[in-house]
Coordinates of N, CA, C and O in Angstrom, one line a residue:
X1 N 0.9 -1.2 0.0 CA 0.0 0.0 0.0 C 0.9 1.2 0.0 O 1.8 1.3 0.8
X2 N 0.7 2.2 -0.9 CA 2.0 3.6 -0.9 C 1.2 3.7 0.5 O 0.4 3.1 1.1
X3 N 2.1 4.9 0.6 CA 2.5 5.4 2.0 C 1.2 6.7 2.3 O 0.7 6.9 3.4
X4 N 0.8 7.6 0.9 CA -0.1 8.0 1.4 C -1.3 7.4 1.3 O -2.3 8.1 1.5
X5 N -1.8 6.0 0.8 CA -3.0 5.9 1.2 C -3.2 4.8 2.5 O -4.3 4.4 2.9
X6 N -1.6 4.5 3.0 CA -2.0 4.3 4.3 C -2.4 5.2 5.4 O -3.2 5.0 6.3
X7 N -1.7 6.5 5.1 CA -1.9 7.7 6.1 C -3.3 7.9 5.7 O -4.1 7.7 6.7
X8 N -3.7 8.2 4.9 CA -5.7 8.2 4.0 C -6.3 7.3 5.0 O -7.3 7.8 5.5
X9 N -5.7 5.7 5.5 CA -6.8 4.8 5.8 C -6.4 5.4 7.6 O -7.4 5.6 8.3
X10 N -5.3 5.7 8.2 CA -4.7 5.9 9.5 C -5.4 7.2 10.1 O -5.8 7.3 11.2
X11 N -5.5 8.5 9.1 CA -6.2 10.0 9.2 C -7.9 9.9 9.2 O -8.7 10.7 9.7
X12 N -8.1 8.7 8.7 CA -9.8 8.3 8.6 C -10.2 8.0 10.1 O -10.8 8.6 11.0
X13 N -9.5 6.5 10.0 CA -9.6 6.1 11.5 C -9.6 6.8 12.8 O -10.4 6.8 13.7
X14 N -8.5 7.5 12.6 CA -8.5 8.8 14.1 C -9.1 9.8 14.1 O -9.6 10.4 15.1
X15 N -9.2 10.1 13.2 CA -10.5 11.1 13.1 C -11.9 10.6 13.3 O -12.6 11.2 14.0
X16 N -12.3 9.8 12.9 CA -13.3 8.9 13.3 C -13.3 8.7 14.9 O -14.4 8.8 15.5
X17 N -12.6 8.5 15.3 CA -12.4 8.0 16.7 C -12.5 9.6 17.7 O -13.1 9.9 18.7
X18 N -11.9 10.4 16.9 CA -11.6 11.4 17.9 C -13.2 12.1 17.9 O -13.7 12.6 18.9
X19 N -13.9 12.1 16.7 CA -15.1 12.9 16.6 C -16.2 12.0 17.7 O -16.9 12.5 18.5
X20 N -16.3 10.5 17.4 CA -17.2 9.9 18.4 C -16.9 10.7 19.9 O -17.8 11.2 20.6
X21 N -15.4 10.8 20.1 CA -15.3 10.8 21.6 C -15.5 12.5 22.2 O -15.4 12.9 23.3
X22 N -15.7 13.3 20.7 CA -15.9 14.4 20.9 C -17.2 14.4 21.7 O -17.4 14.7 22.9
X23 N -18.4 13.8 20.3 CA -19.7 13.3 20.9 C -19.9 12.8 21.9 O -21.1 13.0 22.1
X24 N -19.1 11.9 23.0 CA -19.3 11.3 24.1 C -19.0 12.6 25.4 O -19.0 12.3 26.5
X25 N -18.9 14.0 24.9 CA -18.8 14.7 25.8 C -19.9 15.2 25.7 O -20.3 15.4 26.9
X26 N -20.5 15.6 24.9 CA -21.9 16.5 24.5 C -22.9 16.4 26.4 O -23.0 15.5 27.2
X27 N -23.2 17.3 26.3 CA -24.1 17.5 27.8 C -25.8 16.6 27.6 O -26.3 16.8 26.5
X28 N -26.4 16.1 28.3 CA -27.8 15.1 28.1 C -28.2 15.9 28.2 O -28.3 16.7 29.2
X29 N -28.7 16.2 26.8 CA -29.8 17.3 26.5 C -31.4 16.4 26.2 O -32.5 16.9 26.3
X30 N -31.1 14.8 25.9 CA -32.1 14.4 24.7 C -32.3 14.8 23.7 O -33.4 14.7 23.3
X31 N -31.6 15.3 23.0 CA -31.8 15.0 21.1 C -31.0 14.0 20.9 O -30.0 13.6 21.5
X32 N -31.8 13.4 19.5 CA -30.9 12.7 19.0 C -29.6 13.3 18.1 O -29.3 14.5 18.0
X33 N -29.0 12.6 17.6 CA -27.7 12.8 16.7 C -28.2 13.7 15.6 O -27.8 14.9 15.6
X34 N -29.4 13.2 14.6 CA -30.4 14.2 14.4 C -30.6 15.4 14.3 O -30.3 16.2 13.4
X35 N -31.1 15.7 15.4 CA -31.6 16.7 16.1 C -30.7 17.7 16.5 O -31.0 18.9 16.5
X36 N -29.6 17.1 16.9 CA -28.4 18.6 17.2 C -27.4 18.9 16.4 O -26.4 19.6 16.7
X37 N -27.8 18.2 15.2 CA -27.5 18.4 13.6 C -27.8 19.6 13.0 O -27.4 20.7 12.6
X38 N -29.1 18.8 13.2 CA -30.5 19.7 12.8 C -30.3 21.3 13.6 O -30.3 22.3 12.9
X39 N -30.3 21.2 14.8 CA -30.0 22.5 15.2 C -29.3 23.3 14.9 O -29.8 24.4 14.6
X40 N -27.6 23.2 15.0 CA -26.7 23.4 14.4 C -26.9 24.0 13.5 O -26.9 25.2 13.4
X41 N -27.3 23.1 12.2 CA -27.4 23.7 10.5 C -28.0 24.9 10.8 O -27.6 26.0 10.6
X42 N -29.7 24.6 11.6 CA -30.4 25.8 11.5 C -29.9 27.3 12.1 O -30.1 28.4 11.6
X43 N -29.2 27.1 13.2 CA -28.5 28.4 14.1 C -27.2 28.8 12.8 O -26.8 29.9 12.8
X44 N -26.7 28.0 11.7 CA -26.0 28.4 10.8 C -26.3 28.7 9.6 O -25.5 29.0 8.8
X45 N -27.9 28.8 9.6 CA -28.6 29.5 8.5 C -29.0 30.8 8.6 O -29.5 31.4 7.7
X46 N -28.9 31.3 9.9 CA -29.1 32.6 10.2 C -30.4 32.9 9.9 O -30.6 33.6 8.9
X47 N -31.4 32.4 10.5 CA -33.1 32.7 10.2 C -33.7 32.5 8.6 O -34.9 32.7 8.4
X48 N -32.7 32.1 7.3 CA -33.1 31.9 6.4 C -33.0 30.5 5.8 O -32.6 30.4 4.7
X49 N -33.2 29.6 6.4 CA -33.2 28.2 6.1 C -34.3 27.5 6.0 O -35.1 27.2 7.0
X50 N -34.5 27.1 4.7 CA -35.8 26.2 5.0 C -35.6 24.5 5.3 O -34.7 23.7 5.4
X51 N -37.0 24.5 5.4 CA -36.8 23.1 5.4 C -36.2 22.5 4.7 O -35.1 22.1 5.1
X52 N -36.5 22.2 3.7 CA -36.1 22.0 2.4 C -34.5 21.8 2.2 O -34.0 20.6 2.0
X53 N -33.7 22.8 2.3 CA -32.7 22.9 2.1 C -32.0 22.3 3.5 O -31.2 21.4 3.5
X54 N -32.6 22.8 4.6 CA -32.3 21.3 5.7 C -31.8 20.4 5.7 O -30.7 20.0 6.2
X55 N -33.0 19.8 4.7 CA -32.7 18.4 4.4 C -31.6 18.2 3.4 O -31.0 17.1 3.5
X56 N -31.4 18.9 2.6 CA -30.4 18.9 1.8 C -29.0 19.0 2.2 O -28.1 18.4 1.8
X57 N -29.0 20.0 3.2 CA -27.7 19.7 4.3 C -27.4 18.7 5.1 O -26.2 18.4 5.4
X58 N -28.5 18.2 5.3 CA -28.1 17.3 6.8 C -28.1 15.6 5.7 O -27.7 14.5 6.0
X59 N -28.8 16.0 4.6 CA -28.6 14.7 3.9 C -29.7 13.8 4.2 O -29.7 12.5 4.2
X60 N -30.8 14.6 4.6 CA -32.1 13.5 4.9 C -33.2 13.6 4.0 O -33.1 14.5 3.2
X61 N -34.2 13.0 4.0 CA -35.6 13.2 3.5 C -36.1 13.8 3.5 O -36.2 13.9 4.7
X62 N -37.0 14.9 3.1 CA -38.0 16.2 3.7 C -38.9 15.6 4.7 O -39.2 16.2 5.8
X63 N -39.5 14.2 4.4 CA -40.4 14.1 5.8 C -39.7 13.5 7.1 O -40.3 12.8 7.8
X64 N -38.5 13.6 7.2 CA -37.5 13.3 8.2 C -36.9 14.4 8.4 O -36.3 14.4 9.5
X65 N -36.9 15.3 8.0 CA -36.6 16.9 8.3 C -37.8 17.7 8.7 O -37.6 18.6 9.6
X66 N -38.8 17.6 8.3 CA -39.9 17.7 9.1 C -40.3 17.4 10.3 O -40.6 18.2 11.2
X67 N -40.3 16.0 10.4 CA -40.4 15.5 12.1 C -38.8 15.8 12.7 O -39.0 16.0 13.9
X68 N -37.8 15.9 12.4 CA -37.2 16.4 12.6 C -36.7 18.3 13.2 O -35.8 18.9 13.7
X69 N -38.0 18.8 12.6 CA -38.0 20.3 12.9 C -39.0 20.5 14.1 O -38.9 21.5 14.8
X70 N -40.0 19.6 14.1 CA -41.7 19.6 14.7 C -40.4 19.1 15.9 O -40.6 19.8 16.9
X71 N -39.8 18.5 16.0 CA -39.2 18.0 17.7 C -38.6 18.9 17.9 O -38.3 18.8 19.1
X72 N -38.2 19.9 17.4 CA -37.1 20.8 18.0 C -38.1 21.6 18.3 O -38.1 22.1 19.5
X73 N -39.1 21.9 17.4 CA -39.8 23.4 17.6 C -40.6 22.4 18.9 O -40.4 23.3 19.7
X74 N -41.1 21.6 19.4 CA -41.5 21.4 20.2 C -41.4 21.5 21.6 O -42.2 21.5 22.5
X75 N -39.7 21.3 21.7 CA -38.8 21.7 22.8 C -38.4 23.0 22.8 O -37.4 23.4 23.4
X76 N -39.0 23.8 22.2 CA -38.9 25.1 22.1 C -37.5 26.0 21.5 O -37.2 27.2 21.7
X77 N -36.9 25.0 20.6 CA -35.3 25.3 20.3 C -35.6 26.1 18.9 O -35.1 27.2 18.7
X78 N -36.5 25.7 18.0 CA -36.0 26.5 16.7 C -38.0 26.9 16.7 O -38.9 26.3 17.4
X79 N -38.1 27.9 15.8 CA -39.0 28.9 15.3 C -39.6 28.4 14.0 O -39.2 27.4 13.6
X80 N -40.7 29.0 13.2 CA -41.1 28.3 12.2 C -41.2 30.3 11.9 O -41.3 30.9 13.0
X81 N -41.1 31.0 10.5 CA -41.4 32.0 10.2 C -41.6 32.0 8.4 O -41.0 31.5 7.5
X82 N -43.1 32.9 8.5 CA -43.3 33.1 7.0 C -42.3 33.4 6.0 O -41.6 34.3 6.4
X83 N -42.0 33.0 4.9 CA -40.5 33.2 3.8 C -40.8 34.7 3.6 O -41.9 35.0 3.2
X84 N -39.6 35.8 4.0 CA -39.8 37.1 3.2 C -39.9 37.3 1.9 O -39.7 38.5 1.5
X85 N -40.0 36.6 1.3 CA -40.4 36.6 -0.3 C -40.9 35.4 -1.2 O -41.0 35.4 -2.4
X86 N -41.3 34.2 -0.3 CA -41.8 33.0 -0.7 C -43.3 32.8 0.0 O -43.3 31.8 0.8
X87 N -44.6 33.5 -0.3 CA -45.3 32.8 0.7 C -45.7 31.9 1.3 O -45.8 31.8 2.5
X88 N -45.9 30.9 0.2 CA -45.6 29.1 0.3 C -44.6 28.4 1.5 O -44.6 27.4 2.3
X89 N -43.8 29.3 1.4 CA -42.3 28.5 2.2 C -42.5 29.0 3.6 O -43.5 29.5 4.0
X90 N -41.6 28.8 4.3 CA -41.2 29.1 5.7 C -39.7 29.1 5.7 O -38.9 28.8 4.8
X91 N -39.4 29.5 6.8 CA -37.6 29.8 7.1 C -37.7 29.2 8.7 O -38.7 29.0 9.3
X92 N -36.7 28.9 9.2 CA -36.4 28.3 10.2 C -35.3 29.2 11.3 O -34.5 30.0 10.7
X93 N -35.3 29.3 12.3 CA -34.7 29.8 13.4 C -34.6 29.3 14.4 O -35.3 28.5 14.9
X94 N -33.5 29.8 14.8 CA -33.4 29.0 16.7 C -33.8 30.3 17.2 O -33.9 31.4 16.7
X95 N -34.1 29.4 18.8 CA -34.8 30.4 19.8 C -34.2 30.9 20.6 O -33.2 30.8 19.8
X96 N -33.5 31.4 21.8 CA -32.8 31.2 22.5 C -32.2 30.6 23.0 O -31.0 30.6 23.0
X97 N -33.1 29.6 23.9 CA -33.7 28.2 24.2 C -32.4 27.4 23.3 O -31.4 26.9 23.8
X98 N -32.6 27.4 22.5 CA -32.0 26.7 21.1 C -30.5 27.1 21.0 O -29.6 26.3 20.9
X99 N -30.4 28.5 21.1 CA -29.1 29.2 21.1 C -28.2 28.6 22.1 O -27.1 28.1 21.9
X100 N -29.1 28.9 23.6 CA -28.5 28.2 24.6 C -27.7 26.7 25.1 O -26.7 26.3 25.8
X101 N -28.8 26.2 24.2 CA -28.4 24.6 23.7 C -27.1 24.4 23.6 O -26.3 23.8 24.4
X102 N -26.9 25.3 22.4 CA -25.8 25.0 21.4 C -24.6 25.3 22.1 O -23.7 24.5 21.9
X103 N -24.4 26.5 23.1 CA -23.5 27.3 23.8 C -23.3 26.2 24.8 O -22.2 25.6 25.0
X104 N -24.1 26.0 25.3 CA -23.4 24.4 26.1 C -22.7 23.5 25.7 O -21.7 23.1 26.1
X105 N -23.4 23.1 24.6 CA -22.9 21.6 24.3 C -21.5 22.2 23.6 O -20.7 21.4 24.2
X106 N -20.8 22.9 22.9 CA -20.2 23.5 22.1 C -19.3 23.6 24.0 O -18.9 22.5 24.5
X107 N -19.3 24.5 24.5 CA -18.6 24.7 25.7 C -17.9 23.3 26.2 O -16.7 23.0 26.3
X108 N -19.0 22.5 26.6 CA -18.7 21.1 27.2 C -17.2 20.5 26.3 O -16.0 20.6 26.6
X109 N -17.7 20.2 25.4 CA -16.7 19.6 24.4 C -15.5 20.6 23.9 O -14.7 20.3 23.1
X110 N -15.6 21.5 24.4 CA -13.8 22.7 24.0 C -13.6 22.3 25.5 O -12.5 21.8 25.6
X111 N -14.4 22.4 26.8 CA -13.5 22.2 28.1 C -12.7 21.0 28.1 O -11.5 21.1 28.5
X112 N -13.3 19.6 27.6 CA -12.7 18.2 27.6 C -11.7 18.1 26.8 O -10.8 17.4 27.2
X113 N -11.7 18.9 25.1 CA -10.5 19.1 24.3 C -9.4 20.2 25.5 O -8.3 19.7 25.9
X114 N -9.7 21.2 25.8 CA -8.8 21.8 26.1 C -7.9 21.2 27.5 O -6.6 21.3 27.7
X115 N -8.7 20.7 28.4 CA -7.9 19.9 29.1 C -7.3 18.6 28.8 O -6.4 18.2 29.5
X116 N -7.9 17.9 27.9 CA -6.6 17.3 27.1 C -5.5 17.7 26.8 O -4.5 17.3 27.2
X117 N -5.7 18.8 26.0 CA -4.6 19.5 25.1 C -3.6 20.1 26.2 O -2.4 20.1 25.8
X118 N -3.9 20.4 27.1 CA -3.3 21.0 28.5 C -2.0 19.8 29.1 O -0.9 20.0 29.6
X119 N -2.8 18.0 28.7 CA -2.1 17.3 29.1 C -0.4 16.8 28.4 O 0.5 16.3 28.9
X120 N -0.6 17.3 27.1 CA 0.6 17.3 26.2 C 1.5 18.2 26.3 O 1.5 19.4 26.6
X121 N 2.6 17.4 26.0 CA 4.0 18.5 25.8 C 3.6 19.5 25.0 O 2.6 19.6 24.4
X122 N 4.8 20.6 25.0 CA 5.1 21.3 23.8 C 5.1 21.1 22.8 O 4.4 21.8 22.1
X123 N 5.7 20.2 22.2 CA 6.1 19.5 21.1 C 5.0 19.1 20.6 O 5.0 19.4 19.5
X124 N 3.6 18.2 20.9 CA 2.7 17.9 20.9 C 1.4 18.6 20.1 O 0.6 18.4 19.2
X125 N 1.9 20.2 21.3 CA 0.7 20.9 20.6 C 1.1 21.8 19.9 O 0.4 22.6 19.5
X126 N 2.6 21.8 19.5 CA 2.9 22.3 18.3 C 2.3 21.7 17.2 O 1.5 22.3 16.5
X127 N 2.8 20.2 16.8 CA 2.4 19.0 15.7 C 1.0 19.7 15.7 O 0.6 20.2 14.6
X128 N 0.0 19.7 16.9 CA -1.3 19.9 16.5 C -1.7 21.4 16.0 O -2.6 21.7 15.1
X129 N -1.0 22.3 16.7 CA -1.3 23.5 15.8 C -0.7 23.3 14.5 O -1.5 23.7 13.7
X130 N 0.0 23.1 14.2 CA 0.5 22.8 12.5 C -0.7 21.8 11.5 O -1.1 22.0 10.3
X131 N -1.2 20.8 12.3 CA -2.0 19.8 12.1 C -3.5 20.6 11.6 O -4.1 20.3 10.6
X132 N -3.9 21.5 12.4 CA -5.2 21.9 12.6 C -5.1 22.7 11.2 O -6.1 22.5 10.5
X133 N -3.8 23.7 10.5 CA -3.7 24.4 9.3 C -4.1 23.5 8.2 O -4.7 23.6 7.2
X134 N -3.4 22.4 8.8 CA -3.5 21.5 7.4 C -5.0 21.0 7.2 O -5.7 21.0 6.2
X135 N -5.2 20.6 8.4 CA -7.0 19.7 8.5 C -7.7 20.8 7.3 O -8.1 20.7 6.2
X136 N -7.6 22.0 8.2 CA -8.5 23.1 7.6 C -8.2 23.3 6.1 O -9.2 23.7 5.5
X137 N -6.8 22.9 5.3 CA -7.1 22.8 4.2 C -7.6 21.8 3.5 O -8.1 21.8 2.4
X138 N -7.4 20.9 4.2 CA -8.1 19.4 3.6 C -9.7 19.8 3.3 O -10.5 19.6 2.4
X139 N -9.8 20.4 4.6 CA -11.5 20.0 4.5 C -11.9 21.1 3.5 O -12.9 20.8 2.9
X140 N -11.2 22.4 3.3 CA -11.8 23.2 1.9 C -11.5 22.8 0.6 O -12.0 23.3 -0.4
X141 N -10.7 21.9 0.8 CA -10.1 21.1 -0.8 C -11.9 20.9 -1.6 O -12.0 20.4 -2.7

């Protein structure tokens, strides 16, 4: 196997691993995987997201982004609002509620990375600040 498509199968793997364990920090809110997908996207749509396109992000079905939205908006996290120029449509928003969510779970998981990161040498979190330039270009490639 060349050498970079062992690094290809070795960069998959750990990253894979490191994102589950990211997830295993997340605060018990009760959503599913789903759902704080779903939130996410929508607090990153900035009040103009429909459903529709939702689904298109998150990679699901419209009637799975539907029930998907009816649970959030039921827990009081995201908003439903008439389209400013589509009447037919709707746009999607978080609520505060919603906002708040996110600022937690988002907090939880930088406190558990950063006290990791705290446990490494110098040398360590140099590799990773060098690492993180690169990730970031990978993932805009």
């Amino acid at each position: 196997m060349p050498a970079h498509d062992e690094l290809a199968v070795r960069l998959r793997s750990a990253a894979g691993r490191f994102v589950r364990r990211l997830r295993a920090e997340r605060p018990r809110h009760g959503l599913t995987m789903t759902q704080i997908s779903a939130l996410f996207t929508v607090a990153n749509g900035g009040g103009n997201l429909t459903p529709r396109r939702l689904a298109e992000i998150e990679r699901i079905q419209p009637p799975a982004a539907t029930r998907t939205v009816a649970a959030l908006e039921e827990r009081g996290l995201v908003r439903r609002a008439p389209h400013p120029t589509d009447g037919r449509q709707i746009v999607l928003s978080t609520t505060p509620a919603g906002e708040a969510l996110i600022v937690a779970d988002r907090q939880a998981r930088e406190a558990w990375l950063a006290a990791r990161l705290a446990e490494l040498d110098e040398a360590d979190q140099a590799a990773l600040r060098a690492a993180v330039a690169i990730l970031d270009r990978l993932a805009r490639a």
